[in-house]
Amino acid sequence: MSRKNKTLGEYIIENQASFKYTSGELSRLINSIRLAAKVVNHEVNKAGLVDIIGTAGDTNIQGEDQQKLDVYANEKFIQTLTNRNIVCGIASEEEDDFISINSQDENNQNKYVVLIDPLDGSSNIDVNVSVGTIFSIYRRITPVGTPVRIEDFLQKGNEQVAAGYIVYGTSTMLVYTTGHGVNGFTLNPAIGTFYLSHPDMQFPKDGNIYSVNEGNYIHFPQGVKNYIKYCQMEEEDRPYTSRYIGSLVSDFHRNMIKGGIYMYPKSSKNSNGKLRLLYECNPMAFLAEQAKGKASDGFTRILDLEPIELHQRVPFFCGSKNMVEKAEEFMQKNP
Ligand code: AHG
Ligand code: MN
Ligand code: MN
């Protein structure tokens, strides 16, 4: 176990027995995400070279411009996940409705549903700033062999069996959890192999980074305004600084390594904030808790929220435990 150059493939096989369900299907599912990640990574790295940047001329269900790479990443993940007889349904930020796989096939034994944000941080694509992919995996709750239903996707976050992200940054990393801590793997692009580079990742209990889009300040609830002012106040015990990339994956990744809080609160413009519960907040919350951090909507644990629809938005406070608790204190005083 102490060998240094362990690959993601080796890690998956070694840890298969610790999954709640040991049939090997979840391992194969993580393997297919690994493959799609490499394909998308290859395309992301070419973004400045080929005619792939810019909008695809379409909007998604939330009225946002779809970038070409959004569309490409969406297609690649769906293709890869569909081909392996493991996944019975996929929900994606870029699809209006969920996709049912082999729904008419009586012999269909596929047990897992996957929810994805195929390309996170899409406003950063054109400017060579880190973007990511987020994924969340559940066991279906309806009977195997029948078409998937909406309730298979609207499960509480604490039912997730695995979740993770890929960050296409200065290096490309795949970070995931199956409920036994969080591990990070870095891609060696020369040979196309992910290596275990960040075993047992953990948020420092305290941090000094706060990440929030302060351009929205005047629209924030008073509790968030007060928390931001608290972070800015010059006191000897408040050595805070601000960092905001605008890609949730990258902001989360940095804060997990260095210690910090990410906030996307509700505002007078967006009563539930911006981030989507099912394929952004839930997987990040699962990772955060597995990495000894915390995630809430300011009042309630994200993983305890009852989803009501696929593209539902939710305010999000996530990161180092003490920092999230402090922000919650401010929220509760001035919601
Ligand atoms: P996506 O690109 O998948 O739509 O997600 C963008 C999200 C998140 O990654 C990021 O933290 C946030 O939107 C940035 O929003 P603002 O530009 O409003 O700060
Ligand atoms: Mn996103
Ligand atoms: Mn996206």
Short mmCIF file of C-alpha atoms and ligand atoms in Angstrom, two decimals:
data_model
loop_
_atom_site.label_atom_id
_atom_site.label_comp_id
_atom_site.label_asym_id
_atom_site.label_seq_id
_atom_site.Cartn_x
_atom_site.Cartn_y
_atom_site.Cartn_z
CA MET A 1 0.00 0.00 0.00
CA SER A 2 2.88 2.37 0.60
CA ARG A 3 4.16 2.17 -3.00
CA LYS A 4 4.45 5.65 -4.41
CA ASN A 5 3.56 5.28 -8.08
CA LYS A 6 0.15 3.67 -7.71
CA THR A 7 -2.16 4.18 -10.66
CA LEU A 8 -5.88 4.92 -10.49
CA GLY A 9 -6.55 1.55 -12.14
CA GLU A 10 -4.60 -0.29 -9.43
CA TYR A 11 -6.23 1.76 -6.69
CA ILE A 12 -9.73 0.95 -7.95
CA ILE A 13 -9.03 -2.78 -8.00
CA GLU A 14 -7.34 -2.79 -4.57
CA ASN A 15 -10.24 -0.91 -2.99
CA GLN A 16 -13.10 -2.74 -4.66
CA ALA A 17 -13.79 -4.83 -1.56
CA SER A 18 -14.42 -1.74 0.57
CA PHE A 19 -17.37 -0.60 -1.59
CA LYS A 20 -20.76 -1.18 -0.08
CA TYR A 21 -21.69 -3.29 -3.09
CA THR A 22 -18.78 -5.44 -4.22
CA SER A 23 -19.91 -6.73 -7.57
CA GLY A 24 -17.27 -4.71 -9.41
CA GLU A 25 -19.82 -2.61 -11.27
CA LEU A 26 -18.97 0.57 -9.41
CA SER A 27 -15.29 -0.01 -10.20
CA ARG A 28 -16.14 -0.34 -13.86
CA LEU A 29 -18.23 2.81 -13.65
CA ILE A 30 -15.33 4.80 -12.12
CA ASN A 31 -13.15 3.36 -14.87
CA SER A 32 -15.48 4.68 -17.53
CA ILE A 33 -15.37 8.15 -15.92
CA ARG A 34 -11.59 7.89 -15.99
CA LEU A 35 -11.72 7.21 -19.72
CA ALA A 36 -14.14 10.07 -20.49
CA ALA A 37 -11.99 12.39 -18.37
CA LYS A 38 -8.97 11.63 -20.55
CA VAL A 39 -10.91 12.22 -23.76
CA VAL A 40 -12.36 15.53 -22.54
CA ASN A 41 -8.99 16.57 -21.13
CA HIS A 42 -7.43 16.08 -24.55
CA GLU A 43 -10.04 18.37 -26.09
CA VAL A 44 -9.81 21.00 -23.33
CA ASN A 45 -6.05 21.18 -23.85
CA LYS A 46 -6.57 21.91 -27.54
CA ALA A 47 -9.11 24.66 -26.85
CA GLY A 48 -6.89 27.48 -28.08
CA LEU A 49 -5.69 25.57 -31.12
CA VAL A 50 -8.78 24.42 -32.89
CA ASP A 51 -12.09 25.96 -33.66
CA ILE A 52 -13.73 24.64 -30.54
CA ILE A 53 -14.02 27.72 -28.34
CA GLY A 54 -16.98 30.06 -28.47
CA THR A 55 -20.65 29.29 -28.17
CA ALA A 56 -22.37 26.47 -30.00
CA GLY A 57 -25.31 28.77 -30.74
CA ASP A 58 -27.68 26.90 -28.44
CA THR A 59 -29.01 27.56 -24.97
CA ASN A 60 -29.65 24.93 -22.31
CA ILE A 61 -32.82 24.59 -20.24
CA GLN A 62 -31.60 27.28 -17.84
CA GLY A 63 -31.27 29.84 -20.61
CA GLU A 64 -27.47 29.81 -20.52
CA ASP A 65 -25.34 29.80 -23.66
CA GLN A 66 -23.92 26.35 -24.24
CA GLN A 67 -20.26 26.45 -25.09
CA LYS A 68 -18.93 24.03 -27.68
CA LEU A 69 -16.86 22.31 -25.01
CA ASP A 70 -19.94 21.99 -22.81
CA VAL A 71 -21.63 20.12 -25.61
CA TYR A 72 -18.56 18.04 -26.39
CA ALA A 73 -17.98 17.04 -22.75
CA ASN A 74 -21.67 16.22 -22.34
CA GLU A 75 -21.59 13.92 -25.39
CA LYS A 76 -18.37 12.17 -24.35
CA PHE A 77 -19.50 11.45 -20.80
CA ILE A 78 -22.89 10.23 -21.95
CA GLN A 79 -21.35 7.99 -24.64
CA THR A 80 -18.81 6.50 -22.27
CA LEU A 81 -21.31 5.91 -19.47
CA THR A 82 -23.88 4.41 -21.82
CA ASN A 83 -21.63 1.80 -23.33
CA ARG A 84 -20.83 -0.36 -20.33
CA ASN A 85 -24.08 -1.96 -19.12
CA ILE A 86 -23.76 -0.46 -15.66
CA VAL A 87 -25.67 2.80 -15.85
CA CYS A 88 -29.45 2.83 -16.33
CA GLY A 89 -29.91 6.59 -16.36
CA ILE A 90 -28.04 9.86 -16.69
CA ALA A 91 -29.02 13.40 -15.74
CA SER A 92 -26.88 16.25 -16.98
CA GLU A 93 -26.80 20.00 -16.64
CA GLU A 94 -26.90 20.13 -20.41
CA GLU A 95 -29.97 17.89 -20.86
CA ASP A 96 -33.48 19.16 -20.15
CA ASP A 97 -34.66 15.77 -18.91
CA PHE A 98 -32.91 12.63 -17.66
CA ILE A 99 -31.77 10.01 -20.16
CA SER A 100 -32.99 6.45 -19.75
CA ILE A 101 -30.61 3.72 -20.95
CA ASN A 102 -31.87 0.39 -22.33
CA SER A 103 -35.14 1.20 -20.69
CA GLN A 104 -37.12 -1.31 -22.73
CA ASP A 105 -34.69 -4.20 -22.28
CA GLU A 106 -36.10 -6.79 -19.87
CA ASN A 107 -32.59 -8.17 -19.27
CA ASN A 108 -31.21 -4.78 -18.37
CA GLN A 109 -29.45 -5.28 -15.03
CA ASN A 110 -27.94 -1.80 -14.87
CA LYS A 111 -28.19 -0.48 -11.33
CA TYR A 112 -26.58 2.94 -11.24
CA VAL A 113 -27.69 6.45 -12.13
CA VAL A 114 -25.15 9.21 -12.77
CA LEU A 115 -25.72 12.95 -12.52
CA ILE A 116 -23.13 15.20 -14.14
CA ASP A 117 -22.04 18.74 -14.72
CA PRO A 118 -19.95 17.84 -17.77
CA LEU A 119 -18.13 21.17 -17.97
CA ASP A 120 -18.07 23.33 -14.88
CA GLY A 121 -16.80 26.90 -15.06
CA SER A 122 -17.68 27.33 -18.70
CA SER A 123 -17.21 31.11 -18.61
CA ASN A 124 -13.51 30.33 -18.15
CA ILE A 125 -13.12 28.15 -21.25
CA ASP A 126 -12.22 30.92 -23.66
CA VAL A 127 -9.61 32.47 -21.39
CA ASN A 128 -7.43 29.49 -20.52
CA VAL A 129 -8.55 29.23 -16.90
CA SER A 130 -9.19 25.91 -15.12
CA VAL A 131 -12.51 24.20 -15.71
CA GLY A 132 -13.86 20.89 -14.44
CA THR A 133 -16.37 18.06 -14.53
CA ILE A 134 -18.51 17.03 -11.54
CA PHE A 135 -20.19 13.63 -11.11
CA SER A 136 -22.54 12.04 -8.60
CA ILE A 137 -23.51 8.34 -8.49
CA TYR A 138 -26.50 6.59 -6.88
CA ARG A 139 -28.03 3.12 -6.90
CA ARG A 140 -31.41 3.22 -8.56
CA ILE A 141 -34.36 2.79 -6.20
CA THR A 142 -36.90 1.50 -8.75
CA PRO A 143 -36.72 -2.18 -9.76
CA VAL A 144 -33.84 -3.30 -11.97
CA GLY A 145 -34.98 -4.09 -15.51
CA THR A 146 -37.67 -1.40 -15.58
CA PRO A 147 -37.26 2.07 -17.09
CA VAL A 148 -35.61 4.55 -14.70
CA ARG A 149 -37.90 7.11 -13.16
CA ILE A 150 -37.44 10.63 -11.85
CA GLU A 151 -37.30 9.35 -8.26
CA ASP A 152 -34.08 7.47 -9.07
CA PHE A 153 -32.49 10.89 -9.59
CA LEU A 154 -34.23 12.85 -6.84
CA GLN A 155 -32.50 11.03 -4.00
CA LYS A 156 -31.03 12.87 -1.05
CA GLY A 157 -27.30 13.55 -1.28
CA ASN A 158 -26.58 11.26 1.64
CA GLU A 159 -27.62 8.31 -0.55
CA GLN A 160 -24.71 8.89 -2.96
CA VAL A 161 -22.44 5.87 -3.39
CA ALA A 162 -19.68 7.85 -5.07
CA ALA A 163 -18.94 11.37 -6.23
CA GLY A 164 -16.04 13.30 -7.60
CA TYR A 165 -14.65 15.83 -10.00
CA ILE A 166 -12.03 16.27 -12.63
CA VAL A 167 -10.12 19.53 -12.67
CA TYR A 168 -8.53 20.45 -16.00
CA GLY A 169 -5.95 22.79 -14.53
CA THR A 170 -2.22 23.29 -14.70
CA SER A 171 -2.33 19.55 -14.35
CA THR A 172 -5.41 17.37 -14.75
CA MET A 173 -6.67 15.63 -11.64
CA LEU A 174 -9.45 13.21 -10.87
CA VAL A 175 -10.61 13.44 -7.25
CA TYR A 176 -13.30 11.13 -5.90
CA THR A 177 -14.85 9.40 -2.93
CA THR A 178 -16.82 6.23 -2.44
CA GLY A 179 -17.50 7.11 1.18
CA HIS A 180 -14.07 6.12 2.49
CA GLY A 181 -12.23 9.43 2.36
CA VAL A 182 -11.14 11.43 -0.66
CA ASN A 183 -8.26 10.60 -2.98
CA GLY A 184 -6.76 12.63 -5.80
CA PHE A 185 -5.08 11.27 -8.92
CA THR A 186 -2.95 13.33 -11.31
CA LEU A 187 -2.80 12.58 -15.01
CA ASN A 188 0.58 11.99 -16.58
CA PRO A 189 -0.36 13.26 -20.05
CA ALA A 190 2.65 11.65 -21.71
CA ILE A 191 1.32 8.15 -21.07
CA GLY A 192 -2.33 8.88 -20.30
CA THR A 193 -2.24 7.40 -16.80
CA PHE A 194 -3.64 8.83 -13.56
CA TYR A 195 -1.39 8.36 -10.51
CA LEU A 196 -2.40 8.59 -6.85
CA SER A 197 -0.81 11.94 -6.01
CA HIS A 198 -3.05 13.20 -3.17
CA PRO A 199 -4.04 10.32 -0.85
CA ASP A 200 -6.60 11.00 1.88
CA MET A 201 -7.27 14.65 1.07
CA GLN A 202 -8.65 16.73 3.96
CA PHE A 203 -9.82 20.28 4.42
CA PRO A 204 -7.82 22.02 7.14
CA LYS A 205 -10.29 22.62 10.00
CA ASP A 206 -9.67 26.36 9.66
CA GLY A 207 -8.61 28.29 6.61
CA ASN A 208 -7.86 31.82 5.53
CA ILE A 209 -9.48 31.95 2.07
CA TYR A 210 -13.01 33.09 1.35
CA SER A 211 -14.31 32.56 -2.19
CA VAL A 212 -17.41 34.41 -3.28
CA ASN A 213 -18.44 36.59 -6.20
CA GLU A 214 -18.27 39.95 -4.43
CA GLY A 215 -19.73 41.61 -7.52
CA ASN A 216 -23.07 40.41 -6.12
CA TYR A 217 -22.39 41.93 -2.68
CA ILE A 218 -25.24 44.44 -2.59
CA HIS A 219 -27.71 41.67 -3.45
CA PHE A 220 -26.55 39.29 -0.66
CA PRO A 221 -28.51 38.63 2.54
CA GLN A 222 -27.30 40.71 5.52
CA GLY A 223 -25.78 37.61 7.15
CA VAL A 224 -23.45 37.06 4.18
CA LYS A 225 -22.55 40.76 4.03
CA ASN A 226 -21.69 40.66 7.74
CA TYR A 227 -19.63 37.50 7.31
CA ILE A 228 -17.66 39.05 4.46
CA LYS A 229 -17.04 42.17 6.59
CA TYR A 230 -15.98 39.92 9.45
CA CYS A 231 -13.40 38.29 7.13
CA GLN A 232 -12.17 41.70 5.99
CA MET A 233 -11.85 43.21 9.46
CA GLU A 234 -8.25 43.66 10.48
CA GLU A 235 -7.93 41.72 13.70
CA GLU A 236 -4.96 39.65 14.69
CA ASP A 237 -6.99 36.41 14.56
CA ARG A 238 -8.45 37.07 11.09
CA PRO A 239 -5.78 36.62 8.48
CA TYR A 240 -8.25 36.23 5.63
CA THR A 241 -7.74 36.70 1.95
CA SER A 242 -10.07 36.37 -1.02
CA ARG A 243 -9.68 34.02 -4.00
CA TYR A 244 -12.41 33.43 -6.60
CA ILE A 245 -11.79 31.65 -9.88
CA GLY A 246 -15.40 31.27 -10.98
CA SER A 247 -15.09 27.52 -11.54
CA LEU A 248 -16.61 25.76 -8.53
CA VAL A 249 -14.36 22.73 -9.07
CA SER A 250 -11.18 24.81 -9.02
CA ASP A 251 -12.25 27.00 -6.10
CA PHE A 252 -13.23 23.90 -4.10
CA HIS A 253 -10.01 22.09 -4.99
CA ARG A 254 -7.80 24.99 -3.87
CA ASN A 255 -9.78 25.48 -0.67
CA MET A 256 -9.58 21.78 0.19
CA ILE A 257 -5.80 21.89 -0.10
CA LYS A 258 -5.20 25.29 1.51
CA GLY A 259 -8.21 25.77 3.79
CA GLY A 260 -11.09 28.05 2.92
CA ILE A 261 -14.79 28.55 2.34
CA TYR A 262 -16.69 28.73 -0.96
CA MET A 263 -20.00 30.60 -0.93
CA TYR A 264 -22.71 31.02 -3.51
CA PRO A 265 -25.50 32.52 -1.41
CA LYS A 266 -29.02 33.42 -2.38
CA SER A 267 -29.39 37.04 -3.45
CA SER A 268 -32.10 39.53 -4.22
CA LYS A 269 -31.61 38.51 -7.88
CA ASN A 270 -31.60 34.69 -7.36
CA SER A 271 -33.64 33.47 -4.42
CA ASN A 272 -31.86 30.08 -4.41
CA GLY A 273 -28.43 31.19 -5.57
CA LYS A 274 -27.05 29.74 -8.77
CA LEU A 275 -25.57 26.32 -8.16
CA ARG A 276 -27.53 23.17 -8.88
CA LEU A 277 -28.23 20.80 -5.99
CA LEU A 278 -28.05 17.48 -7.80
CA TYR A 279 -24.93 17.67 -9.93
CA GLU A 280 -22.95 20.50 -8.29
CA CYS A 281 -23.73 20.87 -4.59
CA ASN A 282 -24.51 17.28 -3.56
CA PRO A 283 -21.34 15.72 -5.03
CA MET A 284 -19.19 18.57 -3.67
CA ALA A 285 -20.90 18.26 -0.26
CA PHE A 286 -20.22 14.50 -0.18
CA LEU A 287 -16.56 15.14 -1.01
CA ALA A 288 -16.36 17.96 1.55
CA GLU A 289 -17.72 15.80 4.36
CA GLN A 290 -15.50 12.88 3.38
CA ALA A 291 -12.57 15.33 3.52
CA LYS A 292 -13.59 16.47 7.05
CA GLY A 293 -15.09 19.73 5.76
CA LYS A 294 -18.72 20.87 5.80
CA ALA A 295 -21.42 21.92 3.32
CA SER A 296 -24.71 23.65 4.00
CA ASP A 297 -27.23 26.04 2.49
CA GLY A 298 -26.54 28.36 5.41
CA PHE A 299 -28.96 26.55 7.69
CA THR A 300 -29.30 22.89 6.69
CA ARG A 301 -26.79 20.20 5.72
CA ILE A 302 -26.78 19.94 1.93
CA LEU A 303 -26.82 16.12 2.01
CA ASP A 304 -30.08 16.17 4.01
CA LEU A 305 -32.02 18.32 1.54
CA GLU A 306 -34.96 16.64 -0.20
CA PRO A 307 -34.63 17.25 -3.95
CA ILE A 308 -37.76 18.27 -5.78
CA GLU A 309 -36.56 18.71 -9.31
CA LEU A 310 -33.62 17.89 -11.57
CA HIS A 311 -32.19 21.35 -12.11
CA GLN A 312 -33.03 22.76 -8.70
CA ARG A 313 -30.75 25.48 -7.35
CA VAL A 314 -29.63 25.91 -3.77
CA PRO A 315 -27.49 28.38 -1.78
CA PHE A 316 -24.11 26.81 -1.06
CA PHE A 317 -21.57 27.28 1.74
CA CYS A 318 -18.81 24.72 1.63
CA GLY A 319 -15.30 24.21 2.93
CA SER A 320 -13.29 24.18 6.13
CA LYS A 321 -15.55 23.16 9.01
CA ASN A 322 -14.91 26.12 11.32
CA MET A 323 -15.34 28.62 8.52
CA VAL A 324 -18.66 27.15 7.35
CA GLU A 325 -19.92 27.11 10.93
CA LYS A 326 -18.95 30.75 11.38
CA ALA A 327 -20.78 31.71 8.16
CA GLU A 328 -23.84 29.77 9.37
CA GLU A 329 -23.76 31.71 12.65
CA PHE A 330 -23.92 34.97 10.68
CA MET A 331 -26.71 33.60 8.43
CA GLN A 332 -28.80 32.52 11.36
CA LYS A 333 -28.57 35.97 12.95
CA ASN A 334 -29.45 37.79 9.72
CA PRO A 335 -31.01 35.43 7.19
P1 AHG B 1 -21.35 26.01 -15.09
O1 AHG B 1 -20.20 26.50 -15.91
O2 AHG B 1 -21.41 24.52 -15.00
O3 AHG B 1 -22.67 26.64 -15.45
O4 AHG B 1 -21.08 26.43 -13.57
C1 AHG B 1 -20.64 27.70 -13.27
C2 AHG B 1 -20.83 27.92 -11.79
C3 AHG B 1 -19.63 27.55 -10.93
O5 AHG B 1 -18.68 26.75 -11.50
C4 AHG B 1 -19.01 28.86 -10.57
O6 AHG B 1 -18.46 28.83 -9.31
C5 AHG B 1 -20.15 29.82 -10.65
O7 AHG B 1 -21.03 29.30 -11.60
C6 AHG B 1 -19.70 31.17 -11.07
O8 AHG B 1 -20.79 32.01 -11.14
P2 AHG B 1 -20.64 33.60 -11.19
O9 AHG B 1 -20.04 33.91 -12.53
O10 AHG B 1 -22.04 34.10 -11.04
O11 AHG B 1 -19.75 34.00 -10.04
MN MN B 2 -21.15 24.06 -12.95
MN MN B 3 -21.56 23.13 -16.58
#
